[in-house]
XYZ file of C-alpha atoms in Angstrom:
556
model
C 0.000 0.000 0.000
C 1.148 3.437 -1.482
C 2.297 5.880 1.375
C -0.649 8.308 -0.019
C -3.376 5.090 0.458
C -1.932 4.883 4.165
C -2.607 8.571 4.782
C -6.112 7.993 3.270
C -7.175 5.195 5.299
C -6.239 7.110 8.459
C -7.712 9.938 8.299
C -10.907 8.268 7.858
C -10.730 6.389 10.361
C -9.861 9.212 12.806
C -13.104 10.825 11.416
C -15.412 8.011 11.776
C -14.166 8.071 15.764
C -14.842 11.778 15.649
C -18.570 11.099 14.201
C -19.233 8.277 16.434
C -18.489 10.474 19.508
C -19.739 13.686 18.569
C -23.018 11.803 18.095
C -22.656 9.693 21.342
C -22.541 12.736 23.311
C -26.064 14.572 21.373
C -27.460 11.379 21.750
C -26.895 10.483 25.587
C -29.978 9.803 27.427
C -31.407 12.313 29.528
C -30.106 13.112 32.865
C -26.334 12.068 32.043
C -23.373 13.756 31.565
C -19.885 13.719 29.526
C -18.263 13.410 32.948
C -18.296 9.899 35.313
C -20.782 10.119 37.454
C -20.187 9.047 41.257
C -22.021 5.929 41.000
C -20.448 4.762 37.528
C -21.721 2.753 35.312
C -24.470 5.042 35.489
C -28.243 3.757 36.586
C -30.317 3.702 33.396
C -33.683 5.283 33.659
C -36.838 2.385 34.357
C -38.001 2.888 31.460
C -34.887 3.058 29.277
C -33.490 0.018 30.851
C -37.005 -2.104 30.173
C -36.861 -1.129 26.534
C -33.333 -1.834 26.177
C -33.779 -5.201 27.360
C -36.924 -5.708 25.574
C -36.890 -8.716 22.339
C -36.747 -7.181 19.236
C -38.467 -10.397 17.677
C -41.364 -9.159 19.495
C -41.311 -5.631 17.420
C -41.562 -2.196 18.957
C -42.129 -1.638 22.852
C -45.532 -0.075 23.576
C -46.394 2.579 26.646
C -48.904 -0.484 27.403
C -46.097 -3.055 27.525
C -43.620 -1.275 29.191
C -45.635 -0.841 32.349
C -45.709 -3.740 33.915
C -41.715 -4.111 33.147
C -41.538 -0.931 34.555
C -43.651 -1.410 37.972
C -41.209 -4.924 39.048
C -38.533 -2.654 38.596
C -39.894 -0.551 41.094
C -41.622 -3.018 43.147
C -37.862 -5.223 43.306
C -36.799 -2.375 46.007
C -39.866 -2.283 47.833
C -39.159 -6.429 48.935
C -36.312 -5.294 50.314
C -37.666 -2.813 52.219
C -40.314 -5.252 53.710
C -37.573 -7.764 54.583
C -35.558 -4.963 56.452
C -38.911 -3.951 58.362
C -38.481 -7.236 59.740
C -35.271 -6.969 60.695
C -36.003 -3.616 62.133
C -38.853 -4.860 63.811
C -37.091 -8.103 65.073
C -33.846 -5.878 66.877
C -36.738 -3.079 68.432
C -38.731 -6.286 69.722
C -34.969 -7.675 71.053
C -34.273 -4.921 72.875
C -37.923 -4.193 74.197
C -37.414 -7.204 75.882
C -34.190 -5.791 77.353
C -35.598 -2.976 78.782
C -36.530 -4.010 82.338
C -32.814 -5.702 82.487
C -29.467 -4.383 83.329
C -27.047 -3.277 81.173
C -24.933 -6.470 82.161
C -27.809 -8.707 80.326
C -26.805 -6.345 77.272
C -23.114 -7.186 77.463
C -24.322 -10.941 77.628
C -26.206 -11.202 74.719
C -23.375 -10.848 71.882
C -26.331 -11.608 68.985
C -27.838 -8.124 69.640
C -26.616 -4.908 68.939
C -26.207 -2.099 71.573
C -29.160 -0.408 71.642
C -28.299 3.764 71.539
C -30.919 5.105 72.500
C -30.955 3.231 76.082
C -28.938 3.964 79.497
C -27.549 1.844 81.500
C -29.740 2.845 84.885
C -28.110 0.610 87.244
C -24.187 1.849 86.095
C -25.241 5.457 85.225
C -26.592 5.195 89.422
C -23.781 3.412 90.784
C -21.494 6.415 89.442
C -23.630 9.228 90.390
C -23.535 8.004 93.993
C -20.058 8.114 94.040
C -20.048 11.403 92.674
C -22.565 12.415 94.987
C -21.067 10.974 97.928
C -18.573 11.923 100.685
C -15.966 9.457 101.500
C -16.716 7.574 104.610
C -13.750 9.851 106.186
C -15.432 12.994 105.160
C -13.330 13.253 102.215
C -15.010 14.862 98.735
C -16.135 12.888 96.075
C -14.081 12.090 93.320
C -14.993 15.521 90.871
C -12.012 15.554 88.745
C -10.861 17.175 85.318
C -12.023 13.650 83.980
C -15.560 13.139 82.825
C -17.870 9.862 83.874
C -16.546 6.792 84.493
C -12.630 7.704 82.686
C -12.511 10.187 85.853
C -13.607 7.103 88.179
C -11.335 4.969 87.024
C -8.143 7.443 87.400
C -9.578 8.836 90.657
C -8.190 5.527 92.579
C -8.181 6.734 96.084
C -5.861 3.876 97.230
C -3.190 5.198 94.589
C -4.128 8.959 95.347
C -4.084 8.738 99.181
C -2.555 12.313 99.138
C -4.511 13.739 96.709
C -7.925 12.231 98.543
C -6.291 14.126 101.266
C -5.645 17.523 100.448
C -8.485 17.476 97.886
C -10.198 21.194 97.847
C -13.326 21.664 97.435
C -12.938 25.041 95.987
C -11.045 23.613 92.947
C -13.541 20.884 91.810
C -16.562 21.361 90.341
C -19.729 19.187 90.063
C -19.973 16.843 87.159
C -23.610 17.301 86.122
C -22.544 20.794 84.471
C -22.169 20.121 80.827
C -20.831 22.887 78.468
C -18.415 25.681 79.230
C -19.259 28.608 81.562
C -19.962 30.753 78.899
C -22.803 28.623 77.742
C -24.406 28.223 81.283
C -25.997 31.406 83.780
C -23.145 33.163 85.853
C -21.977 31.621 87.820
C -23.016 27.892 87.487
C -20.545 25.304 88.413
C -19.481 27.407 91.816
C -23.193 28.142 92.843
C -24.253 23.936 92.138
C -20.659 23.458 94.099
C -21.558 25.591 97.117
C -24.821 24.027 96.844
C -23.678 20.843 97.327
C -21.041 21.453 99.736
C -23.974 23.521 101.989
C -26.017 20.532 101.712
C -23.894 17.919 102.745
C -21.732 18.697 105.542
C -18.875 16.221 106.587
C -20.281 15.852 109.722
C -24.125 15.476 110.303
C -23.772 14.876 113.385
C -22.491 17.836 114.837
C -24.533 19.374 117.036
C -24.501 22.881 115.515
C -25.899 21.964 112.149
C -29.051 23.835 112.013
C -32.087 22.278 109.542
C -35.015 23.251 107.619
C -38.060 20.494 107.380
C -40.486 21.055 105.369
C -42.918 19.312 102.857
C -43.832 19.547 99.627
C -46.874 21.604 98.152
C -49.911 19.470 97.612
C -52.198 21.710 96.528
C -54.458 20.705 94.097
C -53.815 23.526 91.565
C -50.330 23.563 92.379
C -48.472 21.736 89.321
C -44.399 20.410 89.482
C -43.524 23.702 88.389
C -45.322 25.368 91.267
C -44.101 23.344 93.594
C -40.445 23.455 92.466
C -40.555 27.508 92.571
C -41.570 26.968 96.008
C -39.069 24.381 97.009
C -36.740 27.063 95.577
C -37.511 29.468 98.001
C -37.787 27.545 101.039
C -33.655 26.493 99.820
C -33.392 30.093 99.718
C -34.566 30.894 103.166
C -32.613 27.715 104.576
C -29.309 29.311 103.177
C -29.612 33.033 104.114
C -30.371 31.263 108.516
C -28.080 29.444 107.204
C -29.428 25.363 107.787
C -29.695 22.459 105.736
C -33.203 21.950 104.158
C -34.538 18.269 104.192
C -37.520 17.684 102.277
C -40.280 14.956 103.220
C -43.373 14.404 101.624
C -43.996 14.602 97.926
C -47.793 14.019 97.136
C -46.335 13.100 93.171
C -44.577 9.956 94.552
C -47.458 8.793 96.196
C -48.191 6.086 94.449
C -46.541 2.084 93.651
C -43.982 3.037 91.142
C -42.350 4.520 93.936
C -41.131 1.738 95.968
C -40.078 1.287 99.579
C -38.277 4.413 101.608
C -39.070 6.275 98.211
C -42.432 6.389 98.381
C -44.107 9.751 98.808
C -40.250 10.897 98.722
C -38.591 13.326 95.907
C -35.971 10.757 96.255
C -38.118 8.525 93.885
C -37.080 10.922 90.564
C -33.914 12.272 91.944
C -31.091 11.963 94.038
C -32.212 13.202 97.619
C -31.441 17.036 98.194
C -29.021 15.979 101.274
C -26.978 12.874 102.744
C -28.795 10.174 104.241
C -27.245 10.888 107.488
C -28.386 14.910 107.262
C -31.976 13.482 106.716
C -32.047 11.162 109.824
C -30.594 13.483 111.494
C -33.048 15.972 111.184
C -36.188 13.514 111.744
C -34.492 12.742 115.371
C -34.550 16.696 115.833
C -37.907 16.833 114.687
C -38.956 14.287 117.682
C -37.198 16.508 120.495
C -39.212 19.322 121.588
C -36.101 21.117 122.948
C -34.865 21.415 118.864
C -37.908 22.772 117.993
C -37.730 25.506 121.032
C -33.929 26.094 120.735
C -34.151 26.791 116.724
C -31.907 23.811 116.225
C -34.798 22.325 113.642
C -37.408 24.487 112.011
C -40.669 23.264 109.615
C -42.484 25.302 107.137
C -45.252 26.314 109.051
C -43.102 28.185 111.432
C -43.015 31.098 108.709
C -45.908 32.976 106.512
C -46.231 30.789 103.456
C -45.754 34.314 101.267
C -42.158 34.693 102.146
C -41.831 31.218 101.053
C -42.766 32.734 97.279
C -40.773 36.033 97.611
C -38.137 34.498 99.608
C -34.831 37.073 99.126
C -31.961 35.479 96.896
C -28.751 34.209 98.612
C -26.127 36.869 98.036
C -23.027 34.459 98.575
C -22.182 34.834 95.114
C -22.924 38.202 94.522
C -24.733 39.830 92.012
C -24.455 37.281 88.993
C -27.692 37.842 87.597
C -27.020 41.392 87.374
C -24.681 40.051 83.826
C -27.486 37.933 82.787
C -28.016 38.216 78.983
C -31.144 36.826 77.545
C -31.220 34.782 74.948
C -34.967 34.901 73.661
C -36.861 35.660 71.028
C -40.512 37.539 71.215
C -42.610 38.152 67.907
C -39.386 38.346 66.110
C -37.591 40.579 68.602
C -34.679 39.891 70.541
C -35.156 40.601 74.525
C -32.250 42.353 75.873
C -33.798 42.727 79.570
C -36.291 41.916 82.056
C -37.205 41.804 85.556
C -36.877 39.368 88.031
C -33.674 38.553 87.267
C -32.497 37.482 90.675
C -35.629 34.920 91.269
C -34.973 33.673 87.298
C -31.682 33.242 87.829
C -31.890 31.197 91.647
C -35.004 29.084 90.368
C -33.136 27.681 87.505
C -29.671 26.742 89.848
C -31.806 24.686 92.491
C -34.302 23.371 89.500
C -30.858 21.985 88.324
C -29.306 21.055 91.695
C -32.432 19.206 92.479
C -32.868 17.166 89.220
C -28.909 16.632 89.313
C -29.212 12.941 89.121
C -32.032 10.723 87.760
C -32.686 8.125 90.384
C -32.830 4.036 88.509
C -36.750 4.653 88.375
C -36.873 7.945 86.514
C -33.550 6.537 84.268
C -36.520 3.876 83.058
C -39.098 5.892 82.681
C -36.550 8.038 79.688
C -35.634 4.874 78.576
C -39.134 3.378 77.657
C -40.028 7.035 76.137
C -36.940 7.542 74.002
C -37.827 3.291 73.062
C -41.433 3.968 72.132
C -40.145 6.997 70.258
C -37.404 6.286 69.022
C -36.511 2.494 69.183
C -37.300 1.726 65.425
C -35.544 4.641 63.922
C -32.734 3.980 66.273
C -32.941 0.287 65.011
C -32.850 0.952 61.260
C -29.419 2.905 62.184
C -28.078 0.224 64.166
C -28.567 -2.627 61.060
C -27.465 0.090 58.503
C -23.985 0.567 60.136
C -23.110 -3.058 60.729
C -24.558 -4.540 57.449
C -21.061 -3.625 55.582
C -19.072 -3.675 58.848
C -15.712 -5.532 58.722
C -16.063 -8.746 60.866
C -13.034 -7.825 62.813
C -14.588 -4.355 64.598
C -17.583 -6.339 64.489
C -15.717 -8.991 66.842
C -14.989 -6.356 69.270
C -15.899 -6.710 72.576
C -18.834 -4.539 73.926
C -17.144 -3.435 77.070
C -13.885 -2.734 75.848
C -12.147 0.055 77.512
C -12.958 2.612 75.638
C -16.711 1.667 75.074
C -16.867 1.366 79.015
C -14.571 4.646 79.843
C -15.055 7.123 77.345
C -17.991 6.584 74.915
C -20.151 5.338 78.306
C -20.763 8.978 79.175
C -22.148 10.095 76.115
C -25.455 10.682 76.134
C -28.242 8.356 74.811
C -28.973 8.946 71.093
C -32.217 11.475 70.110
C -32.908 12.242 66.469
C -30.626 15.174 65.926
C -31.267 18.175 65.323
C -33.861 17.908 68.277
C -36.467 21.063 68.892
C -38.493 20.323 71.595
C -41.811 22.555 71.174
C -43.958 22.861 74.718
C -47.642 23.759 73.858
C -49.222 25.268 76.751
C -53.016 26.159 76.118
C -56.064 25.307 77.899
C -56.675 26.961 81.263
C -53.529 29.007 81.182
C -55.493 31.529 78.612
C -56.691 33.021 82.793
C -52.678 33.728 83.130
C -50.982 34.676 79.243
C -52.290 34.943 76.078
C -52.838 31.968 74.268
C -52.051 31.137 70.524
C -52.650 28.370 68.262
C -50.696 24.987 67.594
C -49.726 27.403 63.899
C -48.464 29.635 65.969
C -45.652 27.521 67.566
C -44.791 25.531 64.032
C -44.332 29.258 62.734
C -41.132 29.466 65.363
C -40.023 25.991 63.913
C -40.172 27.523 60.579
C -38.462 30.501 61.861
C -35.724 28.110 63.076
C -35.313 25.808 60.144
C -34.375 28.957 58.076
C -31.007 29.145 59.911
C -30.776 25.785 60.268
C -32.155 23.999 56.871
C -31.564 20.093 58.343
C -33.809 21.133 61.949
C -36.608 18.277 61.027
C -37.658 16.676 64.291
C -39.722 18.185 66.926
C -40.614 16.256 70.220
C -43.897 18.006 70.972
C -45.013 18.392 74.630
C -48.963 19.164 75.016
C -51.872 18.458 77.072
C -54.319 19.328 74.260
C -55.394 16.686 71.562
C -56.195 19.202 68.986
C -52.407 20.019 69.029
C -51.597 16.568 68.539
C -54.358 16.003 65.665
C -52.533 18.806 63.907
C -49.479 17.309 63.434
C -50.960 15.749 59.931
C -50.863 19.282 58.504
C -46.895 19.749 58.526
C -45.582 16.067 56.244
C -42.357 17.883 56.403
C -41.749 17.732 60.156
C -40.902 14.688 62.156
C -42.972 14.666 65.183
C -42.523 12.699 68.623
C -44.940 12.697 71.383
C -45.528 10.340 74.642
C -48.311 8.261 74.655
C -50.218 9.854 77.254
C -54.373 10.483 76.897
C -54.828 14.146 76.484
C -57.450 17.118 76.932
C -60.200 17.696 74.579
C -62.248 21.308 75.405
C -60.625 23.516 77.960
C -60.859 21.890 81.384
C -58.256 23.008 84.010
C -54.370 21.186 84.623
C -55.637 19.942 87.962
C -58.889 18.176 86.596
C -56.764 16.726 83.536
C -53.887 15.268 85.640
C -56.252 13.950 88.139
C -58.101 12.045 84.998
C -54.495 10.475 83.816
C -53.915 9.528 88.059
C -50.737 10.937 90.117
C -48.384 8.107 88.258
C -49.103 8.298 84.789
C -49.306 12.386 85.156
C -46.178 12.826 86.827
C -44.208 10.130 84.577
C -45.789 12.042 81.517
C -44.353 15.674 82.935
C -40.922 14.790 83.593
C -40.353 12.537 80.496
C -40.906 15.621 78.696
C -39.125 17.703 80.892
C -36.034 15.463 80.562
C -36.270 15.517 77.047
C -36.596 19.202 76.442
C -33.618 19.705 78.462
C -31.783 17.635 76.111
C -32.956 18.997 72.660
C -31.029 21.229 70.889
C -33.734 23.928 70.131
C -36.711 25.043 72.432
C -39.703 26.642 71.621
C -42.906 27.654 73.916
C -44.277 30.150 75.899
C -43.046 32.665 78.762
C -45.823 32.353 80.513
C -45.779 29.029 81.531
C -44.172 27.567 84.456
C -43.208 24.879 83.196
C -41.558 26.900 80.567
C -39.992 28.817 82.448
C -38.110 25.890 84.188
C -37.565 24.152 81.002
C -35.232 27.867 79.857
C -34.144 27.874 83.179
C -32.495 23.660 83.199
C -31.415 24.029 79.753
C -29.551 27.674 80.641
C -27.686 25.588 83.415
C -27.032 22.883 81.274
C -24.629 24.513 78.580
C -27.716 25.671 76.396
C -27.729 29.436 76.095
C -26.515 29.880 73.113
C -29.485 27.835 71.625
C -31.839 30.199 72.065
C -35.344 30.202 73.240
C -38.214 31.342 70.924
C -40.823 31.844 72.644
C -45.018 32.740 71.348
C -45.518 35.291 74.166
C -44.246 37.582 77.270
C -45.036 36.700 80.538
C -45.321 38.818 83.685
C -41.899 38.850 84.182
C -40.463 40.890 80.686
């Protein structure tokens, strides 16, 4: 072949490539591109892929014969999705059954997964008494730089004799603080220190400790929020004569959830508000008439009940509310001041000194909520992340060191990002203005603007309406407990009495928990409960979160 021929021949090759791509490229199916796209070879269209496999013996595809092709294409995907609803459902009934077990049953059964949205009560106890407790020398508890158990473990008093020693109160701070001090009221971690410290003396015994006895409020129309306010200033008056306040009877934990010495005891939800010792201590006073003469005991009907509501703030620490910065939101404005910041600030350090630790009973009670809630989702998760898992990390053992020292403290898993939305209607329209379930979802809008991936809302009511209007907003995730609710507009009293003193007081404080936990709060400033919700989370490393509220209240 000539050298001419050979020139020929390859340029028309090279052309015929040219063609054949230039037309590839016009001629590409819709929705692809010149470039590789991530999940190359690319994922023909239904349709496309039917026809393409279609028999061309059998002549042209119709619209009317494709569509059956095309539906078991799409229905292929949707077995799948059945058989992982099983598994699903199969792990959330597994761990149901776990749920009135310790978290040493969990470590025993290899064949299920960690549940993450459950605590382990009975360990999560175990360390808060140590951290709550006084060494049986006097000595402080173990509150070191080190969070949780990874602070427990390097806190070993027979290696640290000296440091157990010489340990100073004034350089430790409690570990149910979370966040820095800039995120928390002024102040925090010393007043919840001093708190503790006032509360349980080395020595109860001694006979110049002074106390304060008093009960609970049981009136009717009193909710928890009521009652805590009040507890708050009765703490208040017990600090400025300078005694230890015991509490005794709690009407709420009347009832047989609350077993043995807990009964009719805060001590049921929370750690007691002093030592064991302090409270026995004070009952003996209580049964000497000389205490009661001397001053050495005094009970709550020694005083008018009104100073017990307007009782004057401690003023070991200062000022601290004075630098108080709100961080609220009103109708679109930002509040800058208000009054009452003394009695805002004080309610909201003992609301957080008092709920410090869960007790096991009240650790149970969030775990069945956050299951009911959120076991399924939490499932799905769980089966997604070990489907494709290596089998070595899937070989590792559950309570390896740093599952049990380090990742133990984190909290239990919520849908994130969490707003927690408190509706508060019904007989409170006699104390604030009320607004409309829209109202509050116009705030979640308001915050899913900044933040475009907010889509879950646990939603805290005692309405049904609110709850039947969840079907209006598809876009929003919504979690609830499964508590009967008000229809018409009876009063808070009447309702709780209709769920019983149990199932109401379970129902408030799961919610309450949660809230405190969410990233994102929305309700009302009128309410009490509210208020104490803004006040737990602002003591809890959440003021720069925000609170948007639907109203003022008395107090702005």
């Amino acid at each position: 072949m000539s050298w001419k021929a050979c020139r020929a021949w390859a340029t028309g090759f090279l052309s015929g490539v040219c063609i054949v791509y230039l037309f590839s490229v016009v001629l590409l199916p819709p929705g692809f591109t010149q470039s590789r796209p991530s999940d190359y070879p690319p994922r023909w269209p239904a349709t496309f892929r039917n026809q393409a496999l279609a028999d061309p013996a059998d002549g042209p595809a119709t619209t009317k014969e494709l569509t059956p092709r095309v539906q078991e294409k799409i229905e292929r995907p949707n077995e799948n999705a059945q058989i992982t609803e099983a598994r699903i459902t199969h792990l959330f009934n597994a761990w149901s059954a776990l749920l009135n077990t310790t978290g040493d049953d969990i470590l025993k059964r290899p064949d299920v997964p960690r549940p993450p949205h459950l605590e382990n009560c009975r360990l999560s106890v175990e360390k808060n008494k140590k951290f709550d407790s006084r060494g049986d020398d006097g000595t402080f508890p173990p509150w070191t730089l080190w969070k949780g158990s990874l602070g427990l473990e390097l806190f070993n008093q027979a290696k640290n004799k000296n440091w157990a020693a010489n340990a100073n109160p004034d350089g430790q701070y409690p570990p149910w603080i979370a966040g820095s001090d800039e995120e928390n009221y002024p102040q925090t971690r010393r007043v919840q220190r001093d708190l503790w410290v006032h509360q349980h003396p080395p020595d109860c015994s001694d006979p110049s400790l002074h106390v304060l006895v008093a009960d609970w409020e049981k009136l009717p129309r009193l909710g928890i929020g009521a009652q805590i306010v009040a507890m708050s200033g009765l703490l208040a008056i017990a600090i400025n004569e300078k005694r230890i306040l015991v509490t005794r009877y709690y009407n709420r934990a009347d009832h047989d959830g609350c077993k043995d010495a807990s009964r009719s005891s805060w001590s049921c939800y929370f750690f007691p508000e002093t030592s064991p010792d302090c409270q026995r201590r004070a009952f003996e006073l209580m049964r000497s008439n000389a205490s009661l003469a001397n001053g050495a005991v005094r009970v709550k009907r020694s005083f008018d009940s009104r100073k017990m509501w307007s009782a004057d703030v401690p003023r070991l620490w200062g000022e601290p509310w004075k630098h108080m910065q709100p961080t609220t939101e009103v109708n679109g404005s930002f509040i800058r001041h208000h009054r009452r910041r003394d009695a805002r600030w004080w309610i909201a350090q003992v609301t957080r000194y008092l709920m410090r630790f869960p007790t096991e009973y009240t650790c149970g009670l969030l775990n069945s909520a956050r299951h009911s809630a959120f076991g399924m989702q939490a499932a799905k998760l769980v089966l997604e992340s070990i489907q494709n898992a290596p089998q070595k990390v899937l070989a590792i053992r559950k309570n390896c060191e740093m599952e049990r020292l380090v990742w133990s403290d984190h909290r239990p898993y919520l849908p994130r990002p969490l707003l927690s939305m408190h509706v508060r209607m019904g007989d409170k329209s006699r104390e604030m203005a009320v607004v409309g379930f829209d109202k509050y979802m116009e705030l979640a809008s308001r915050l899913r603007r900044r933040f475009p991936n907010l889509r879950n809302i646990w939603l805290s009511t005692e309405m049904q309406e609110v709850i039947d209007g969840v079907g209006l907003y598809p876009d929003w995730s919504f979690y609830f407990t499964r508590a009967a609710r008000q229809r018409g507009n009876q009063s808070m009293a009447a309702y709780e009495a209709s769920l019983g003193r149990e199932a109401s007081t379970k129902n408030a404080l799961v919610n309450f928990m949660v809230a405190t936990e969410a990233d994102f709060f929305a309700g009302a400033l009128g309410s009490t409960w509210c208020y104490l919700i803004d006040g737990m989370r602002n003591t809890g490393g959440k003021v720069m979160s925000g609170y948007l509220s639907v109203n003022k209240d008395r107090f702005w």
